[in-house]
Amino acid sequence: MIGISKLYCDNIEPSDILRYKKSEKNIPSHLLQYSNTAKPVVVWNITKKCNLKCLHCYSRSDEKKFFNELSLTECKNVINDLADFGVPVILFSGGEPLARKNILDLIKYTTASGIRAVLSTNGTLITNEIADNLKNAGITYVGISIDGLKSTHDFFRNQNGAFEQAIRGIKICQQYGIKVGLRFTITKKNMNEITEIFNFIVENNIPRICFYHLVCTGRGNDLIDDTLTLQETRDITDLIINLTKKIYDNGFKKEVLTVDNHSDGVYLYLKMLKENRDKAEKIYALLKMNSGNNSGDRIGCINWDGTVFPDQFLRDCSFGNVKDSSFSQIWTDITNPIINKFKNKKKFVKGRCAKCKYLNICGGNLRARAKALTGDLWSEDPGCYLTDQEIGILKN
């Protein structure tokens, strides 16, 4: 996760994070990605059920009942363990988390345990009653997936009217004082609508947007031909940076992030080196704090059936199951060779990643993409659009 607005628009200082070094439990959520906490943010796919059937769904969710989900009691036991372990945030995802009947009970139990709870949703099931209950349960943020304007979004969702329903969900959250942002997955089919999406967040007073680089796992594997070329990815990253700067210059201080391609951080640093070396060095210091991809270390995932993954995309790379051992025991068991490798992944990445002089701020980029596109979990990430000269492999 690369904070474009924070880094490029001079909206954060390294000292902002360092002041929380002795009390990271109290660090504001917008600074959490830069903290040195050893405890992971947990993405919890709390259900596989979903009322939509999105083309790029990494979990292949569907609108039917699944019989292997953790029970309410099992979920509460997991939350107790996560709280004792010191997990700072649980991101409830799915499927569609609001399709799970006791999701509000779980959110309330999470916040009562001292863990921040955020929600990743398609937004179509949000009603006034649900928003009121989410607010009372202590939800701190709701991220709603919007992958384009009306016709494009409905195409990705496989359902007419999904766009209007999601917009209704956004407005209801706003009415109830819940911070709400957008999640946009970039493909060839919607890359030309990014400018309109920036206009949309300004016009609708939406404070945050995350642009996700497509990861070809789950149903997303069927969209491999819609993956951007390296040059297109570079151009889109430039566009996002420039549009972020434009809205900031016009007084709209939105939080803009890119997700799932840590090349973006290096690219942003190299871009700033040409513009302002002092600001570039500050960006480098912040990226070093972030340390790039943290799957299997400071990012973790729990599946609906209790399986623990390094992140939500690597669904064929199990660390264990919370039905057999607690999450905290699984996560700290470095005798497990795959867990040990993820906690030391910089030693195991291959190819350009291993040779890159920015490995310390990229972290080897996304292992899920390397696995999906090459079959090798530790190969270089094919999504890196930086040249050999830029990453120090070849001299200019």
Coordinates of C-alpha atoms in Angstrom, one line a residue:
M1 CA 0.0 0.0 0.0
I2 CA 1.6 3.2 -1.2
G3 CA 0.3 6.5 0.2
I4 CA 0.5 8.7 -2.9
S5 CA -1.1 11.7 -1.3
K6 CA 0.9 11.3 1.9
L7 CA 4.3 11.0 0.1
Y8 CA 4.0 13.1 -3.0
C9 CA 1.9 15.9 -1.6
D10 CA 4.1 16.4 1.5
N11 CA 1.3 15.4 3.8
I12 CA 3.3 13.3 6.3
E13 CA 6.6 13.6 8.1
P14 CA 8.8 10.7 9.5
S15 CA 8.5 12.3 12.9
D16 CA 4.7 11.8 12.7
I17 CA 5.3 8.1 13.1
L18 CA 8.3 8.2 15.4
R19 CA 6.4 10.0 18.1
Y20 CA 4.2 6.8 18.4
K21 CA 7.2 4.4 18.7
K22 CA 6.5 3.6 22.4
S23 CA 2.7 3.5 22.0
E24 CA 2.0 2.0 18.6
K25 CA -1.4 0.8 19.9
N26 CA -2.5 4.4 19.8
I27 CA -1.1 5.2 16.4
P28 CA -3.7 6.8 14.0
S29 CA -5.0 4.4 11.3
H30 CA -3.6 6.6 8.5
L31 CA -0.1 6.2 9.8
L32 CA -0.3 2.5 10.6
Q33 CA 1.3 1.3 7.4
Y34 CA 4.5 3.1 8.4
S35 CA 4.7 1.8 12.0
N36 CA 7.2 -0.8 13.1
T37 CA 4.6 -2.9 14.9
A38 CA 5.5 -6.6 14.7
K39 CA 1.8 -7.6 14.9
P40 CA -0.1 -8.0 11.6
V41 CA -3.1 -6.3 10.3
V42 CA -5.6 -9.2 9.6
V43 CA -7.8 -9.4 6.6
W44 CA -10.6 -11.8 7.6
N45 CA -12.7 -13.3 4.8
I46 CA -15.5 -13.9 7.1
T47 CA -17.8 -15.5 4.6
K48 CA -17.6 -16.8 1.0
K49 CA -21.2 -15.9 0.3
C50 CA -21.8 -12.8 -1.8
N51 CA -24.9 -11.3 -3.5
L52 CA -22.7 -10.4 -6.5
K53 CA -20.4 -12.4 -8.8
C54 CA -17.6 -10.0 -9.6
L55 CA -15.3 -10.8 -12.6
H56 CA -12.1 -10.2 -10.6
C57 CA -13.1 -11.8 -7.3
Y58 CA -10.0 -13.4 -5.8
S59 CA -12.1 -15.7 -3.5
R60 CA -14.5 -16.9 -6.2
S61 CA -17.4 -16.0 -4.0
D62 CA -21.0 -16.8 -5.0
E63 CA -24.6 -16.3 -3.8
K64 CA -25.1 -19.6 -2.1
K65 CA -24.7 -21.1 1.4
F66 CA -21.3 -22.5 2.3
F67 CA -21.1 -25.1 5.1
N68 CA -17.5 -24.7 6.3
E69 CA -17.6 -21.2 7.8
L70 CA -16.3 -20.7 11.3
S71 CA -19.1 -20.5 13.9
L72 CA -19.9 -17.5 15.9
T73 CA -18.2 -19.0 19.0
E74 CA -15.1 -20.0 16.9
C75 CA -14.9 -16.5 15.5
K76 CA -15.1 -14.9 19.0
N77 CA -12.4 -17.2 20.2
V78 CA -10.2 -16.1 17.3
I79 CA -10.9 -12.4 18.2
N80 CA -9.9 -13.1 21.8
D81 CA -6.6 -14.5 20.6
L82 CA -6.0 -11.6 18.1
A83 CA -6.7 -9.1 20.9
D84 CA -4.3 -10.9 23.3
F85 CA -1.7 -11.1 20.5
G86 CA -1.9 -7.3 19.9
V87 CA -3.4 -7.3 16.4
P88 CA -4.2 -3.6 15.7
V89 CA -6.8 -3.9 12.9
I90 CA -9.2 -6.5 11.6
L91 CA -10.5 -5.9 8.0
F92 CA -13.7 -7.8 7.6
S93 CA -14.0 -8.9 4.0
G94 CA -15.6 -11.8 2.1
G95 CA -17.3 -12.7 -0.1
E96 CA -19.7 -9.9 1.0
P97 CA -19.2 -9.6 4.8
L98 CA -22.7 -8.1 5.2
A99 CA -24.1 -11.3 3.8
R100 CA -23.1 -13.0 7.1
K101 CA -26.0 -12.7 9.5
N102 CA -23.9 -12.2 12.7
I103 CA -21.3 -9.8 11.2
L104 CA -22.5 -6.9 13.3
D105 CA -22.1 -9.1 16.5
L106 CA -18.5 -9.8 15.4
I107 CA -17.7 -6.2 14.6
K108 CA -19.0 -5.1 18.0
Y109 CA -17.1 -7.9 19.7
T110 CA -13.9 -6.9 17.9
T111 CA -14.1 -3.2 18.9
A112 CA -15.0 -4.2 22.5
S113 CA -11.8 -6.2 22.5
G114 CA -9.8 -3.1 21.7
I115 CA -9.1 -4.0 18.0
R116 CA -10.1 -1.5 15.3
A117 CA -12.6 -2.9 12.8
V118 CA -12.9 -1.9 9.2
L119 CA -15.2 -3.2 6.5
S120 CA -14.6 -4.1 2.9
T121 CA -17.9 -4.3 1.1
N122 CA -19.6 -4.0 -2.3
G123 CA -22.0 -1.5 -0.6
T124 CA -25.2 -2.9 -2.1
L125 CA -26.6 -4.3 1.2
I126 CA -26.0 -1.1 3.3
T127 CA -29.3 0.2 4.6
N128 CA -30.1 2.9 7.2
E129 CA -30.5 0.3 9.8
I130 CA -27.2 -1.5 9.0
A131 CA -25.3 1.9 8.9
D132 CA -26.8 2.8 12.3
N133 CA -25.7 -0.6 13.7
L134 CA -22.3 -0.3 12.1
K135 CA -21.8 3.1 13.7
N136 CA -22.9 1.8 17.1
A137 CA -20.7 -1.3 16.8
G138 CA -17.7 1.0 16.5
I139 CA -16.7 0.5 12.8
T140 CA -14.0 3.0 11.9
Y141 CA -14.0 2.8 8.1
V142 CA -16.0 1.3 5.3
G143 CA -14.3 0.7 1.9
I144 CA -16.8 0.3 -0.9
S145 CA -15.7 -1.2 -4.2
I146 CA -16.3 0.9 -7.3
D147 CA -14.6 -0.2 -10.5
G148 CA -15.8 2.5 -12.9
L149 CA -18.9 4.5 -13.7
K150 CA -22.3 3.0 -14.1
S151 CA -22.0 0.6 -17.1
T152 CA -18.4 -0.4 -16.3
H153 CA -19.1 -1.1 -12.7
D154 CA -22.2 -3.1 -13.4
F155 CA -20.3 -5.1 -16.0
F156 CA -17.6 -6.0 -13.4
R157 CA -20.3 -6.9 -10.9
N158 CA -22.4 -9.0 -13.3
Q159 CA -25.5 -7.2 -12.1
N160 CA -27.4 -4.2 -13.5
G161 CA -28.1 -1.6 -10.9
A162 CA -25.1 -2.5 -8.7
F163 CA -23.6 0.9 -9.3
E164 CA -26.7 2.8 -8.0
Q165 CA -26.9 0.4 -5.0
A166 CA -23.3 1.0 -4.1
I167 CA -23.7 4.8 -4.4
R168 CA -26.7 4.6 -2.1
G169 CA -24.6 2.7 0.4
I170 CA -21.9 5.4 0.2
K171 CA -24.4 8.2 0.9
I172 CA -26.0 6.3 3.7
C173 CA -22.6 5.8 5.4
Q174 CA -22.0 9.5 5.0
Q175 CA -25.4 10.4 6.6
Y176 CA -24.5 8.3 9.6
G177 CA -21.0 9.9 10.0
I178 CA -19.1 6.8 9.0
K179 CA -15.8 7.4 7.1
V180 CA -16.3 5.8 3.7
G181 CA -13.8 5.4 0.8
L182 CA -13.6 3.7 -2.5
R183 CA -11.7 0.7 -3.8
F184 CA -10.9 0.6 -7.5
T185 CA -9.2 -2.4 -9.2
I186 CA -7.4 -1.3 -12.4
T187 CA -7.8 -3.3 -15.6
K188 CA -7.7 -2.5 -19.3
K189 CA -11.5 -2.2 -19.2
N190 CA -11.7 0.6 -16.7
M191 CA -8.3 2.4 -16.9
N192 CA -9.7 5.2 -19.0
E193 CA -12.2 6.1 -16.3
I194 CA -9.7 7.0 -13.6
T195 CA -9.9 10.7 -14.3
E196 CA -13.7 10.5 -13.9
I197 CA -13.3 8.6 -10.6
F198 CA -11.1 11.5 -9.2
N199 CA -13.9 13.9 -10.2
F200 CA -16.4 11.6 -8.5
I201 CA -14.6 11.6 -5.1
V202 CA -14.3 15.4 -5.2
E203 CA -17.9 15.9 -6.2
N204 CA -19.2 13.4 -3.6
N205 CA -17.0 14.5 -0.7
I206 CA -15.3 11.0 -0.4
P207 CA -12.1 11.3 1.6
R208 CA -10.2 8.2 0.5
I209 CA -9.6 6.0 -2.5
C210 CA -7.4 3.0 -3.0
F211 CA -6.4 2.0 -6.5
Y212 CA -5.6 -1.8 -6.6
H213 CA -3.4 -3.3 -9.3
L214 CA -5.1 -6.4 -10.6
V215 CA -3.9 -9.7 -9.1
C216 CA -4.8 -12.6 -11.3
T217 CA -6.0 -15.1 -8.6
G218 CA -9.4 -16.6 -8.2
R219 CA -11.8 -15.4 -10.9
G220 CA -9.2 -12.7 -11.6
N221 CA -7.2 -15.4 -13.3
D222 CA -9.7 -15.2 -16.1
L223 CA -8.8 -11.6 -16.6
I224 CA -5.2 -12.1 -17.4
D225 CA -5.6 -10.6 -20.8
D226 CA -7.0 -7.5 -19.1
T227 CA -3.8 -7.0 -17.1
L228 CA -2.1 -3.7 -18.0
T229 CA 1.2 -3.9 -19.8
L230 CA 4.2 -2.6 -17.9
Q231 CA 4.2 0.6 -19.8
E232 CA 0.4 1.1 -19.2
T233 CA 1.0 0.4 -15.5
R234 CA 3.7 3.0 -15.4
D235 CA 1.5 5.5 -17.3
I236 CA -1.5 4.9 -15.0
T237 CA 0.7 5.4 -11.9
D238 CA 1.9 8.7 -13.4
L239 CA -1.7 9.6 -14.0
I240 CA -2.8 8.8 -10.4
I241 CA 0.2 10.8 -9.0
N242 CA -0.6 13.8 -11.3
L243 CA -4.3 13.8 -10.5
T244 CA -3.6 13.6 -6.8
K245 CA -1.4 16.6 -7.1
K246 CA -4.0 18.4 -9.1
I247 CA -6.8 18.0 -6.6
Y248 CA -4.5 18.8 -3.7
D249 CA -3.5 22.1 -5.5
N250 CA -7.2 22.8 -5.8
G251 CA -7.7 22.4 -2.1
F252 CA -9.2 18.9 -2.0
K253 CA -7.0 17.0 0.5
K254 CA -8.1 13.4 -0.4
E255 CA -6.2 10.3 0.7
V256 CA -5.0 8.5 -2.4
L257 CA -3.3 5.1 -2.3
T258 CA -2.1 2.4 -4.7
V259 CA -2.2 -1.2 -3.6
D260 CA -0.5 -4.5 -4.6
N261 CA 2.4 -3.1 -6.6
H262 CA 5.3 -1.7 -4.4
S263 CA 7.1 -0.6 -7.5
D264 CA 4.9 2.4 -7.2
G265 CA 6.8 3.5 -4.1
V266 CA 10.2 3.3 -5.8
Y267 CA 8.8 5.0 -8.9
L268 CA 7.4 7.9 -6.7
Y269 CA 10.8 8.3 -5.0
L270 CA 12.7 8.3 -8.4
K271 CA 10.2 10.8 -9.7
M272 CA 10.7 13.1 -6.7
L273 CA 14.5 12.8 -7.0
K274 CA 14.2 14.8 -10.3
E275 CA 12.0 17.4 -8.7
N276 CA 13.2 17.9 -5.1
R277 CA 16.0 15.9 -3.6
D278 CA 15.2 16.9 0.0
K279 CA 11.6 15.7 -0.4
A280 CA 12.8 12.6 -2.2
E281 CA 14.9 11.6 0.8
K282 CA 12.0 12.1 3.1
I283 CA 9.9 9.8 0.9
Y284 CA 12.7 7.3 1.0
A285 CA 12.7 7.3 4.8
L286 CA 9.0 6.8 4.9
L287 CA 9.1 4.0 2.4
K288 CA 11.8 2.3 4.4
M289 CA 9.5 2.5 7.5
N290 CA 6.8 0.9 5.4
S291 CA 9.3 -1.7 4.2
G292 CA 7.3 -2.7 1.1
N293 CA 5.3 -5.9 0.8
N294 CA 4.6 -7.4 4.2
S295 CA 2.5 -10.4 3.4
G296 CA 3.0 -13.2 5.9
D297 CA 4.6 -10.8 8.3
R298 CA 2.7 -7.6 9.1
I299 CA -0.2 -8.6 6.8
G300 CA -2.1 -11.8 7.3
C301 CA -5.4 -13.4 6.2
I302 CA -7.9 -15.7 7.9
N303 CA -10.2 -17.6 5.6
W304 CA -13.9 -18.3 6.3
D305 CA -13.0 -21.9 7.1
G306 CA -10.2 -20.8 9.5
T307 CA -7.2 -21.3 7.1
V308 CA -4.5 -18.8 7.7
F309 CA -2.8 -17.3 4.6
P310 CA 0.1 -14.8 4.2
D311 CA -2.4 -12.5 2.5
Q312 CA -5.9 -12.7 0.9
F313 CA -4.5 -13.4 -2.6
L314 CA -2.2 -16.4 -1.8
R315 CA -5.0 -18.9 -1.3
D316 CA -3.0 -22.0 -2.1
C317 CA -0.3 -21.2 0.6
S318 CA -1.6 -22.2 3.9
F319 CA 0.1 -21.5 7.2
G320 CA -2.3 -23.6 9.2
N321 CA -5.9 -23.4 10.6
V322 CA -7.3 -21.6 13.6
K323 CA -9.4 -24.7 14.3
D324 CA -6.2 -26.6 15.1
S325 CA -4.0 -23.9 16.6
S326 CA -4.5 -20.3 17.6
F327 CA -3.6 -17.6 15.1
S328 CA -0.9 -16.3 17.4
Q329 CA 0.7 -19.7 17.6
I330 CA 0.5 -20.3 13.9
W331 CA 1.9 -16.8 13.1
T332 CA 4.9 -17.1 15.3
D333 CA 5.9 -20.6 14.5
I334 CA 9.1 -20.0 12.6
T335 CA 9.8 -23.8 12.6
N336 CA 7.3 -23.9 9.8
P337 CA 9.5 -23.4 6.7
I338 CA 7.0 -21.5 4.7
I339 CA 6.3 -19.1 7.5
N340 CA 10.0 -18.6 8.1
K341 CA 10.5 -17.8 4.5
F342 CA 7.8 -15.2 4.4
K343 CA 9.2 -13.5 7.5
N344 CA 12.6 -13.4 5.7
K345 CA 11.4 -13.1 2.1
K346 CA 14.1 -10.7 1.0
K347 CA 16.5 -13.6 1.3
F348 CA 14.5 -15.9 -0.9
V349 CA 13.2 -13.7 -3.8
K350 CA 14.9 -14.4 -7.1
G351 CA 15.8 -12.7 -10.4
R352 CA 15.5 -8.9 -10.7
C353 CA 13.9 -8.7 -7.2
A354 CA 17.0 -10.3 -5.6
K355 CA 19.3 -7.9 -7.4
C356 CA 17.3 -4.7 -7.0
K357 CA 18.9 -2.0 -4.9
Y358 CA 15.4 -1.0 -3.6
L359 CA 14.6 -4.4 -2.2
N360 CA 14.6 -2.8 1.3
I361 CA 11.8 -0.5 0.4
C362 CA 9.8 -2.7 -1.9
G363 CA 10.1 -6.0 -0.1
G364 CA 10.1 -8.1 -3.2
N365 CA 6.8 -6.8 -4.4
L366 CA 3.8 -9.1 -4.5
R367 CA 4.4 -12.9 -4.2
A368 CA 0.9 -13.7 -5.2
R369 CA 1.4 -12.1 -8.6
A370 CA 4.8 -13.9 -9.0
K371 CA 3.1 -17.2 -8.2
A372 CA 0.0 -16.6 -10.4
L373 CA 2.0 -15.5 -13.5
T374 CA 5.2 -17.7 -13.2
G375 CA 4.2 -20.6 -11.0
D376 CA 7.1 -19.9 -8.7
L377 CA 6.3 -18.2 -5.4
W378 CA 9.8 -16.7 -5.1
S379 CA 10.4 -15.6 -8.7
E380 CA 10.8 -11.9 -9.6
D381 CA 7.4 -10.1 -9.7
P382 CA 6.4 -9.7 -13.4
G383 CA 4.4 -6.6 -12.4
C384 CA 7.5 -4.5 -11.7
Y385 CA 7.6 -1.9 -14.4
L386 CA 10.9 -0.3 -13.4
T387 CA 13.8 -0.7 -15.8
D388 CA 17.1 -2.5 -15.0
Q389 CA 18.8 0.8 -15.0
E390 CA 16.3 2.3 -12.5
I391 CA 16.8 -0.5 -10.0
G392 CA 20.5 -0.6 -10.3
I393 CA 21.0 -3.8 -12.2
L394 CA 22.5 -2.1 -15.3
K395 CA 24.5 1.1 -15.3
N396 CA 23.2 4.0 -17.5

